[in-house]
XYZ file of N, CA and C in Angstrom:
696
model
N -23.625 -34.338 58.279
C -22.431 -34.942 58.175
C -21.278 -33.774 58.703
N -21.567 -32.680 58.539
C -20.875 -31.535 58.688
C -20.428 -31.693 60.216
N -21.610 -31.857 61.009
C -21.585 -31.995 62.298
C -20.771 -33.081 63.081
N -20.547 -34.191 62.340
C -20.197 -35.174 62.797
C -18.408 -35.248 62.336
N -17.947 -34.193 61.719
C -16.578 -34.272 61.313
C -15.472 -34.162 62.525
N -15.871 -33.134 63.509
C -15.003 -33.138 64.771
C -14.949 -34.416 65.323
N -15.973 -35.305 65.644
C -15.946 -36.604 66.239
C -15.175 -37.622 65.454
N -15.320 -37.420 64.095
C -14.740 -38.319 63.149
C -12.983 -38.037 63.165
N -12.775 -36.914 63.395
C -11.305 -36.712 63.096
C -10.532 -36.568 64.356
N -11.447 -36.297 65.591
C -10.938 -36.187 66.967
C -10.651 -37.488 67.599
N -10.169 -37.544 68.739
C -9.894 -38.784 69.446
C -11.148 -38.797 70.485
N -11.240 -40.138 71.088
C -12.131 -40.530 71.845
C -11.503 -41.238 73.109
N -12.184 -41.363 74.285
C -11.384 -41.947 75.543
C -11.073 -43.540 74.907
N -9.899 -43.815 75.687
C -9.685 -45.035 75.568
C -10.643 -46.158 76.715
N -10.815 -47.217 76.349
C -11.830 -47.985 77.274
C -11.039 -48.596 78.682
N -11.664 -49.099 79.539
C -10.881 -49.616 80.705
C -10.381 -50.806 80.130
N -9.136 -51.217 81.012
C -8.418 -52.549 80.514
C -9.112 -53.693 80.362
N -10.131 -54.010 81.495
C -11.012 -55.120 81.726
C -11.754 -55.332 80.236
N -12.047 -53.875 79.746
C -13.116 -54.095 78.560
C -12.194 -54.478 77.151
N -10.796 -54.092 77.089
C -9.864 -54.469 76.212
C -9.465 -55.953 76.257
N -9.471 -56.542 77.649
C -9.387 -57.864 77.551
C -10.461 -58.655 77.187
N -11.969 -58.109 77.567
C -13.242 -58.824 77.436
C -13.311 -59.020 75.790
N -12.895 -57.934 75.197
C -13.278 -57.879 73.752
C -12.378 -58.846 73.197
N -10.913 -59.137 73.723
C -10.206 -60.234 73.033
C -10.576 -61.888 73.516
N -11.237 -61.823 74.609
C -11.937 -62.938 74.613
C -12.900 -63.398 73.682
N -13.661 -62.399 73.664
C -15.082 -62.695 72.754
C -14.534 -62.841 71.361
N -13.432 -61.907 70.938
C -12.923 -62.298 69.505
C -12.427 -64.030 69.598
N -11.609 -64.273 70.446
C -11.086 -65.655 70.487
C -12.477 -66.721 70.321
N -13.311 -66.184 71.120
C -14.658 -67.152 71.219
C -15.308 -67.388 69.784
N -14.874 -66.527 69.073
C -15.522 -66.619 67.700
C -14.605 -67.308 66.503
N -13.280 -67.456 67.087
C -12.091 -67.756 66.275
C -12.119 -69.279 66.396
N -11.889 -69.894 67.675
C -11.315 -71.012 67.961
C -12.654 -72.160 67.843
N -14.010 -71.959 68.010
C -14.893 -72.975 67.963
C -14.910 -73.345 66.700
N -14.948 -74.362 65.845
C -15.129 -74.511 64.367
C -16.612 -74.305 63.908
N -17.518 -74.570 64.545
C -18.770 -74.071 64.064
C -19.063 -72.565 63.891
N -18.395 -72.003 64.887
C -18.620 -70.414 65.023
C -17.707 -69.926 63.853
N -16.359 -70.495 63.739
C -15.504 -70.202 62.771
C -15.808 -70.227 61.334
N -16.585 -71.146 61.260
C -17.211 -71.514 59.599
C -18.112 -70.326 59.249
N -18.704 -69.561 60.244
C -19.548 -68.389 59.730
C -18.755 -67.183 59.774
N -17.703 -66.878 61.133
C -17.127 -65.585 61.273
C -15.928 -65.632 60.078
N -15.546 -66.810 59.739
C -14.307 -66.620 58.801
C -14.655 -66.051 57.458
N -16.008 -65.731 56.979
C -16.422 -65.038 55.857
C -15.978 -63.528 56.000
N -15.619 -63.001 57.336
C -15.168 -61.593 57.462
C -13.524 -61.553 57.090
N -12.986 -62.768 57.361
C -11.606 -62.755 57.060
C -11.348 -63.139 55.695
N -12.414 -63.576 54.814
C -12.318 -63.962 53.364
C -12.495 -62.569 52.949
N -13.371 -61.750 53.155
C -13.517 -60.345 52.942
C -12.310 -59.581 52.713
N -11.558 -59.647 53.815
C -10.187 -59.009 54.113
C -9.153 -59.955 52.969
N -9.207 -60.962 52.955
C -8.430 -61.751 52.156
C -8.399 -61.461 50.624
N -9.446 -61.523 49.989
C -9.815 -60.845 48.757
C -9.570 -59.594 48.484
N -10.035 -58.757 49.470
C -9.828 -57.346 49.322
C -8.589 -57.164 49.326
N -7.354 -57.772 50.105
C -6.068 -57.644 49.867
C -5.405 -58.094 48.375
N -5.938 -58.966 47.963
C -5.650 -59.381 46.505
C -6.199 -58.264 45.552
N -7.240 -57.778 45.658
C -7.836 -56.974 44.751
C -7.132 -55.511 44.845
N -6.732 -54.986 45.993
C -6.274 -53.771 46.299
C -4.815 -53.741 45.873
N -4.029 -54.772 46.053
C -2.734 -55.045 45.520
C -2.639 -55.131 44.145
N -3.504 -55.803 43.489
C -3.656 -55.820 42.052
C -3.711 -54.325 41.241
N -4.695 -53.608 41.980
C -4.872 -52.340 41.501
C -3.187 -51.280 41.862
N -2.947 -51.373 42.802
C -1.481 -50.659 43.109
C -0.749 -51.235 42.347
N -0.479 -52.342 41.943
C 0.728 -52.923 41.024
C 0.512 -52.706 39.626
N -0.654 -51.982 39.189
C -0.999 -51.693 38.038
C -1.737 -52.639 37.056
N -2.376 -53.831 37.888
C -2.947 -54.708 37.038
C -4.390 -54.397 36.978
N -5.165 -54.972 36.338
C -6.706 -54.627 36.005
C -7.496 -55.465 36.648
N -8.084 -54.953 37.952
C -9.038 -55.827 38.487
C -10.407 -56.042 37.805
N -10.607 -57.290 37.663
C -11.818 -57.467 37.138
C -13.215 -57.975 38.089
N -12.745 -58.995 38.793
C -13.991 -59.233 39.958
C -13.526 -60.088 40.915
N -14.310 -59.754 42.087
C -14.100 -60.615 43.243
C -15.297 -61.461 43.599
N -15.285 -62.545 43.946
C -16.281 -63.541 44.496
C -15.780 -63.953 45.738
N -17.203 -64.200 46.546
C -16.974 -64.819 47.874
C -17.870 -65.923 47.886
N -17.583 -66.780 48.474
C -18.346 -68.156 48.236
C -18.836 -68.523 49.823
N -19.828 -69.192 49.960
C -20.637 -69.634 51.084
C -19.616 -70.685 52.332
N -18.775 -71.312 51.506
C -17.925 -72.073 52.081
C -16.410 -71.363 52.398
N -16.706 -70.002 52.594
C -15.840 -68.971 52.921
C -14.418 -68.984 52.162
N -14.600 -69.577 51.083
C -13.517 -69.607 49.964
C -13.591 -68.236 49.236
N -12.689 -68.079 48.324
C -13.016 -66.584 47.564
C -12.088 -66.693 46.232
N -12.268 -65.773 45.231
C -11.663 -65.670 43.832
C -11.778 -64.456 43.654
N -10.436 -63.880 43.304
C -9.981 -62.634 42.570
C -9.367 -62.612 41.412
N -9.914 -61.980 40.510
C -9.661 -62.331 38.985
C -9.076 -60.778 38.753
N -7.670 -60.837 38.323
C -7.390 -59.491 37.539
C -6.419 -59.740 36.354
N -6.451 -58.767 35.504
C -5.635 -58.945 34.155
C -4.364 -58.146 34.160
N -3.289 -58.861 33.588
C -2.036 -58.285 33.542
C -1.102 -59.452 33.293
N 0.200 -59.154 33.036
C 1.170 -60.179 32.943
C 0.791 -61.219 34.077
N 0.997 -62.558 33.364
C 0.857 -63.595 34.184
C 2.068 -63.911 35.334
N 3.171 -63.075 34.946
C 4.381 -63.499 35.741
C 4.925 -62.058 36.214
N 5.911 -61.800 36.975
C 6.471 -60.529 37.422
C 5.958 -60.050 38.673
N 6.525 -59.168 39.112
C 6.431 -58.526 40.438
C 5.028 -58.167 40.734
N 4.470 -57.641 39.853
C 3.071 -57.101 40.095
C 2.166 -58.568 40.579
N 2.099 -59.593 39.711
C 1.610 -60.820 39.952
C 2.236 -61.340 41.315
N 3.094 -61.495 41.600
C 3.943 -62.078 42.727
C 3.188 -61.326 43.896
N 3.235 -60.178 44.046
C 2.653 -59.294 45.266
C 1.142 -59.494 45.290
N 0.479 -59.559 44.038
C -0.883 -59.796 44.519
C -1.157 -61.241 44.992
N -0.717 -62.155 44.470
C -0.633 -63.610 45.247
C -0.206 -63.504 46.307
N 0.644 -62.683 46.803
C 1.196 -62.755 48.337
C 0.251 -62.178 49.276
N -0.720 -61.181 48.855
C -1.275 -60.140 49.528
C -2.677 -60.886 50.323
N -3.134 -61.945 49.851
C -4.367 -62.404 50.677
C -4.150 -62.878 52.100
N -3.370 -63.615 52.288
C -3.097 -64.165 53.742
C -2.746 -62.898 54.559
N -1.739 -62.097 54.301
C -1.373 -60.982 55.376
C -2.615 -59.881 55.634
N -3.466 -59.711 54.615
C -4.620 -58.714 54.592
C -5.313 -58.487 55.753
N -5.760 -59.670 56.342
C -6.380 -59.357 57.640
C -5.595 -59.011 58.810
N -4.156 -59.859 58.932
C -3.471 -59.287 59.935
C -2.951 -57.876 60.125
N -2.589 -57.532 58.790
C -2.291 -56.166 58.438
C -3.208 -55.252 58.876
N -4.606 -55.569 58.547
C -5.762 -54.611 58.450
C -6.019 -54.348 60.243
N -5.683 -55.679 61.087
C -5.704 -55.576 62.222
C -4.853 -54.819 63.132
N -3.459 -54.755 62.241
C -2.432 -53.807 62.839
C -2.578 -52.690 62.585
N -3.169 -52.354 61.381
C -3.453 -50.766 61.250
C -4.766 -50.249 62.068
N -5.569 -51.167 62.397
C -6.690 -50.794 63.269
C -6.021 -50.555 64.636
N -5.109 -51.332 65.128
C -4.686 -51.325 66.367
C -3.889 -49.791 66.592
N -3.455 -49.633 65.687
C -2.498 -48.527 65.459
C -3.502 -47.085 65.684
N -4.512 -47.153 65.060
C -5.530 -46.238 65.109
C -5.961 -46.063 66.767
N -6.618 -47.382 67.048
C -7.124 -47.454 68.422
C -6.231 -46.962 69.564
N -4.688 -47.502 69.379
C -3.917 -46.864 70.347
C -3.732 -45.420 70.337
N -3.696 -44.718 69.146
C -4.168 -43.299 68.967
C -5.556 -42.614 69.418
N -6.278 -43.622 69.888
C -7.579 -43.565 70.385
C -8.729 -42.547 69.271
N -8.474 -43.181 67.954
C -9.173 -42.746 66.770
C -10.162 -43.810 66.481
N -11.155 -43.957 67.514
C -12.156 -45.056 67.280
C -13.441 -44.743 66.052
N -13.915 -43.543 66.260
C -14.790 -43.349 65.053
C -14.032 -43.262 63.694
N -12.671 -42.890 63.610
C -11.998 -42.630 62.222
C -12.057 -44.368 61.856
N -11.684 -44.822 62.759
C -11.490 -46.580 62.381
C -12.669 -47.033 61.820
N -14.031 -46.865 62.678
C -15.111 -47.455 62.011
C -15.718 -46.898 60.493
N -15.289 -45.507 60.479
C -15.644 -45.085 59.022
C -14.441 -45.255 57.988
N -13.329 -45.527 58.201
C -12.250 -46.127 57.440
C -12.913 -47.437 56.786
N -13.341 -48.210 57.969
C -13.672 -49.622 57.421
C -15.019 -49.849 56.738
N -15.727 -48.961 57.019
C -16.856 -48.591 56.207
C -16.652 -48.493 54.816
N -15.860 -47.353 54.837
C -15.418 -46.844 53.140
C -14.910 -48.017 52.421
N -13.875 -48.803 53.099
C -13.182 -49.818 52.465
C -14.119 -50.959 51.700
N -15.215 -51.336 52.745
C -16.058 -52.169 52.450
C -16.937 -51.713 51.251
N -17.285 -50.511 51.335
C -18.030 -49.883 50.202
C -17.075 -50.024 48.854
N -15.876 -49.646 48.838
C -15.103 -49.781 47.631
C -15.100 -51.119 47.007
N -14.881 -52.259 48.140
C -14.891 -53.526 47.833
C -16.087 -54.020 47.111
N -17.153 -53.366 47.664
C -18.536 -53.904 47.077
C -18.736 -53.654 45.768
N -18.116 -52.538 45.040
C -18.113 -52.213 43.651
C -17.614 -53.335 42.954
N -16.746 -54.394 43.309
C -15.970 -55.274 42.425
C -16.603 -56.692 42.813
N -17.374 -56.890 43.494
C -18.069 -58.185 43.922
C -18.901 -58.526 43.034
N -18.759 -59.635 42.342
C -19.509 -60.184 41.306
C -20.648 -61.343 41.555
N -20.966 -61.579 42.844
C -21.773 -63.050 42.915
C -22.525 -62.368 43.988
N -23.908 -63.121 43.968
C -24.899 -62.495 44.777
C -24.408 -62.778 46.475
N -23.884 -64.016 46.712
C -23.507 -64.300 48.287
C -22.523 -63.204 48.514
N -21.543 -62.911 47.703
C -20.481 -62.023 48.103
C -21.063 -60.824 48.439
N -22.293 -60.169 47.483
C -22.817 -58.877 47.760
C -23.401 -58.634 49.103
N -24.219 -59.969 49.312
C -24.866 -60.108 50.618
C -24.148 -59.742 51.690
N -22.889 -60.583 51.731
C -21.804 -60.770 52.869
C -21.271 -59.242 53.128
N -20.874 -58.743 51.897
C -20.335 -57.148 52.149
C -21.150 -56.286 52.614
N -22.361 -56.232 52.053
C -23.589 -55.452 52.396
C -23.845 -55.558 53.847
N -23.888 -57.021 54.414
C -24.487 -57.094 55.872
C -23.291 -56.364 56.736
N -22.004 -57.035 56.114
C -20.721 -56.254 57.158
C -20.843 -54.796 57.176
N -20.811 -53.989 55.965
C -20.691 -52.697 55.903
C -21.882 -52.055 56.665
N -23.279 -52.751 56.420
C -24.326 -51.925 57.143
C -24.048 -52.228 58.571
N -23.577 -53.166 59.199
C -23.067 -53.297 60.668
C -22.330 -52.092 61.009
N -21.170 -52.031 60.141
C -20.227 -50.814 60.772
C -20.936 -49.394 60.536
N -21.844 -49.212 59.524
C -22.502 -48.009 59.371
C -23.156 -47.813 60.658
N -24.098 -48.675 61.200
C -24.893 -48.632 62.114
C -24.470 -48.191 63.427
N -23.448 -48.890 63.714
C -22.880 -48.786 64.919
C -21.904 -47.068 64.849
N -21.535 -46.846 63.775
C -20.910 -45.612 63.542
C -21.851 -44.381 63.479
N -22.941 -44.517 63.123
C -24.036 -43.618 63.036
C -24.925 -43.330 63.960
N -25.275 -44.718 64.719
C -26.329 -44.720 65.809
C -26.073 -44.916 67.147
N -24.798 -45.274 67.302
C -24.470 -45.623 68.759
C -23.448 -44.470 69.466
N -23.176 -44.484 70.639
C -22.367 -43.578 71.173
C -20.950 -44.042 71.451
N -20.087 -43.364 71.934
C -18.724 -43.617 71.985
C -18.284 -44.886 72.621
N -19.026 -45.234 73.886
C -18.624 -46.614 74.478
C -18.953 -47.852 73.568
N -20.082 -47.705 73.270
C -20.742 -48.932 72.036
C -19.481 -48.856 70.981
N -19.374 -47.869 70.428
C -18.541 -47.944 69.354
C -16.986 -48.293 69.822
N -16.565 -48.044 70.675
C -15.276 -48.386 71.317
C -15.355 -49.980 71.577
N -16.398 -50.359 72.195
C -16.284 -52.089 72.235
C -16.157 -52.569 71.281
N -17.169 -52.117 70.220
C -17.145 -52.927 68.775
C -16.043 -52.660 68.048
N -15.229 -51.410 68.168
C -13.946 -51.389 67.367
C -12.937 -52.208 67.977
N -12.679 -52.563 69.287
C -11.888 -53.258 69.920
C -11.990 -54.756 69.500
N -13.400 -55.257 69.375
C -13.658 -56.497 69.137
C -13.224 -56.993 67.773
N -13.717 -55.942 66.894
C -13.115 -56.005 65.465
C -11.823 -56.423 65.147
N -10.992 -55.440 65.800
C -9.648 -55.409 65.437
C -9.047 -56.813 66.362
N -9.338 -56.949 67.394
C -8.796 -58.216 67.917
C -9.226 -59.319 67.060
N -10.332 -59.436 66.283
C -10.937 -60.436 65.557
C -10.016 -60.788 64.544
N -9.379 -59.438 63.957
C -8.578 -59.400 62.560
C -7.338 -60.075 62.951
N -6.832 -59.742 64.051
C -5.619 -59.958 64.622
C -5.497 -61.590 64.837
N -6.377 -62.040 65.330
C -6.535 -63.484 66.267
C -7.015 -64.361 64.886
N -8.150 -63.933 64.297
C -8.631 -64.584 63.133
C -7.703 -64.638 62.024
N -6.766 -63.546 61.739
C -5.893 -63.670 60.660
C -4.717 -64.822 60.860
N -4.646 -65.036 62.151
C -3.477 -66.370 62.258
C -3.849 -67.766 61.812
N -5.331 -67.948 61.727
C -5.704 -69.389 61.933
C -5.976 -69.750 60.069
N -5.875 -69.037 59.294
C -6.041 -69.310 57.904
C -4.707 -70.093 57.379
N -3.584 -69.612 58.025
C -2.236 -69.883 57.527
C -2.364 -71.440 57.806
N -2.612 -71.506 59.232
C -2.510 -72.909 59.910
C -3.517 -73.937 59.255
N -4.489 -73.500 58.695
C -5.583 -74.258 57.898
C -4.800 -74.755 56.568
N -4.187 -73.688 55.850
C -4.000 -74.036 54.721
C -2.660 -75.217 55.085
N -1.658 -74.839 55.861
C -0.756 -75.877 56.180
C -1.251 -77.422 56.374
N -2.381 -77.332 57.016
C -2.868 -78.796 57.262
C -3.628 -79.357 56.101
N -4.163 -78.399 55.181
C -4.863 -78.714 53.786
C -3.592 -79.328 53.140
N -2.560 -78.760 52.996
C -1.421 -79.018 51.949
C -0.969 -80.475 52.524
N -0.740 -80.775 53.814
C -0.289 -81.724 54.387
C -1.150 -82.897 53.806
N -2.709 -82.724 54.100
C -3.317 -83.836 53.645
C -3.549 -84.064 52.022
N -3.544 -82.987 51.373
C -3.857 -83.028 50.040
C -2.561 -82.983 48.968
N -1.690 -82.475 49.596
C -0.475 -82.145 49.021
C -0.458 -80.892 48.052
N 0.386 -80.460 47.090
C 0.142 -79.205 46.364
C -1.185 -79.163 45.556
N -1.249 -78.045 45.614
C -2.659 -77.580 44.798
C -2.543 -76.126 43.988
N -3.684 -75.310 44.218
C -3.640 -73.941 43.618
C -3.754 -72.887 44.728
N -3.424 -73.468 45.979
C -3.543 -72.144 46.871
C -2.630 -71.174 46.456
N -2.660 -70.286 47.323
C -1.899 -68.814 47.094
C -0.142 -69.425 47.250
N 0.063 -70.216 48.338
C 1.534 -70.477 48.557
C 2.086 -71.269 47.282
N 1.070 -72.218 46.670
C 1.427 -72.985 45.475
C 1.765 -72.061 44.412
N 0.689 -70.996 44.183
C 1.014 -70.234 43.010
C 2.126 -69.552 43.211
N 2.613 -69.088 44.519
C 3.700 -68.250 44.736
C 4.975 -69.029 44.490
N 4.841 -70.319 44.848
C 5.779 -71.304 44.463
C 6.266 -71.279 43.186
N 5.425 -71.570 42.015
C 5.650 -71.453 40.834
C 5.842 -70.307 40.226
N 5.569 -68.972 40.725
C 5.884 -67.802 40.111
C 7.475 -67.455 40.693
N 7.830 -67.877 41.774
C 9.096 -67.338 42.382
C 10.107 -68.669 42.522
N 9.573 -69.789 42.351
C 10.564 -70.857 42.183
C 11.060 -70.998 43.719
N 10.312 -70.193 44.779
C 10.527 -70.471 46.227
C 9.748 -71.382 46.500
N 10.148 -72.375 47.509
C 9.194 -73.575 48.077
C 7.939 -73.120 48.721
N 6.751 -73.490 48.569
C 5.529 -73.142 48.880
C 5.715 -73.089 50.323
N 6.448 -74.162 51.157
C 6.503 -74.032 52.489
C 7.043 -72.879 53.015
N 8.215 -72.177 52.552
C 8.721 -71.003 52.858
C 7.620 -69.778 52.715
N 6.698 -69.868 51.701
C 5.689 -69.076 51.818
C 4.661 -69.055 53.028
N 4.694 -70.388 53.186
C 3.601 -70.590 54.060
C 4.355 -69.872 55.718
N 5.433 -70.208 55.807
C 6.319 -69.600 56.803
C 6.204 -67.963 56.898
N 6.134 -67.316 55.672
C 6.044 -65.914 55.519
C 4.562 -65.751 56.192
N 3.642 -66.256 55.525
C 2.242 -66.117 55.969
C 2.055 -66.427 57.758
N 2.825 -67.242 58.152
C 2.787 -67.406 59.662
C 3.396 -66.110 60.287
N 4.698 -66.084 59.597
C 5.383 -64.835 60.556
C 4.694 -63.518 60.377
N 4.055 -62.945 59.334
C 3.127 -62.037 59.221
C 2.407 -61.632 60.152
N 1.141 -62.773 60.240
C 0.437 -63.241 61.271
C 0.509 -62.943 62.675
N 1.468 -63.608 62.838
C 1.936 -63.625 64.295
C 2.660 -62.450 65.017
N 3.502 -61.887 63.857
C 4.077 -60.265 64.424
C 2.888 -59.367 64.549
N 1.939 -59.353 63.511
C 0.903 -58.518 63.589
C -0.024 -58.562 65.012
N -0.111 -59.864 65.392
C -0.861 -60.221 66.552
C -0.014 -59.775 67.658
N 1.076 -59.876 67.892
C 2.044 -59.482 68.793
C 2.091 -58.099 69.140
N 2.246 -57.184 67.803
C 2.553 -55.871 67.629
C 0.809 -55.061 67.926
N 0.194 -55.667 67.318
C -1.300 -55.267 67.363
C -1.800 -55.383 69.120
N -1.486 -56.592 69.435
C -1.786 -56.716 71.002
C -1.167 -55.942 71.735
N -0.024 -55.472 71.627
C 0.628 -54.363 72.596
C 0.069 -53.233 72.551
N -0.461 -52.660 71.169
C -0.957 -51.305 71.245
C -2.178 -51.351 71.886
N -3.391 -52.279 71.664
C -4.570 -52.327 72.103
C -4.480 -52.445 73.639
N -3.502 -53.209 74.183
C -3.292 -53.274 75.708
C -2.563 -52.250 76.214
N -1.943 -51.298 75.469
C -1.436 -50.259 75.937
C -0.091 -50.336 76.506
N 0.513 -51.572 75.965
C 1.998 -51.862 76.526
C 2.779 -51.040 75.770
């Protein structure tokens, strides 16, 4: 591990522009087709529920459990006041989590910290694993974290770079779609117990405005992160 510290904290060469564009196309290919999205969306759910959990801890709530389900839904349970700023921030953190992670990843890649990005992602997944309380969720996080660990430990800089760019593009592009899915679901089924509806009840702000907030965050992250990745 000591031998790897220089590469972990140092910088790696940026890939050629065509590789950056190719990884964006590859990420788009696992976000747009519905059959593939049903599987790949599990990774977005991990980020979504992780966002709820991390915000709950930061705002002083007591995080009890995180569950990830095979239909790509999830549930984060925390204890604390049922109203107030902490509850509002916790409820609002889910949909922006994946785009913001993508934006942070794009910033690291823009600064050429490929290896650091992979190890930070692995550490976040391991921290999340501690709070997951169902078998499917544990399996999903273990497989995802194991993939990051294998790439970080066993592959060279070129493979790590391609993998890292593909992951960050996926978070940026995949982070846009859930808000549109929620919007379509609410149009078909009306109000329910979604994050936007919970926030509407907590803040007395219409759920539609919270949907616009989710859209704005994800699209701004995609534009900003994409510019960093493309070197613009």
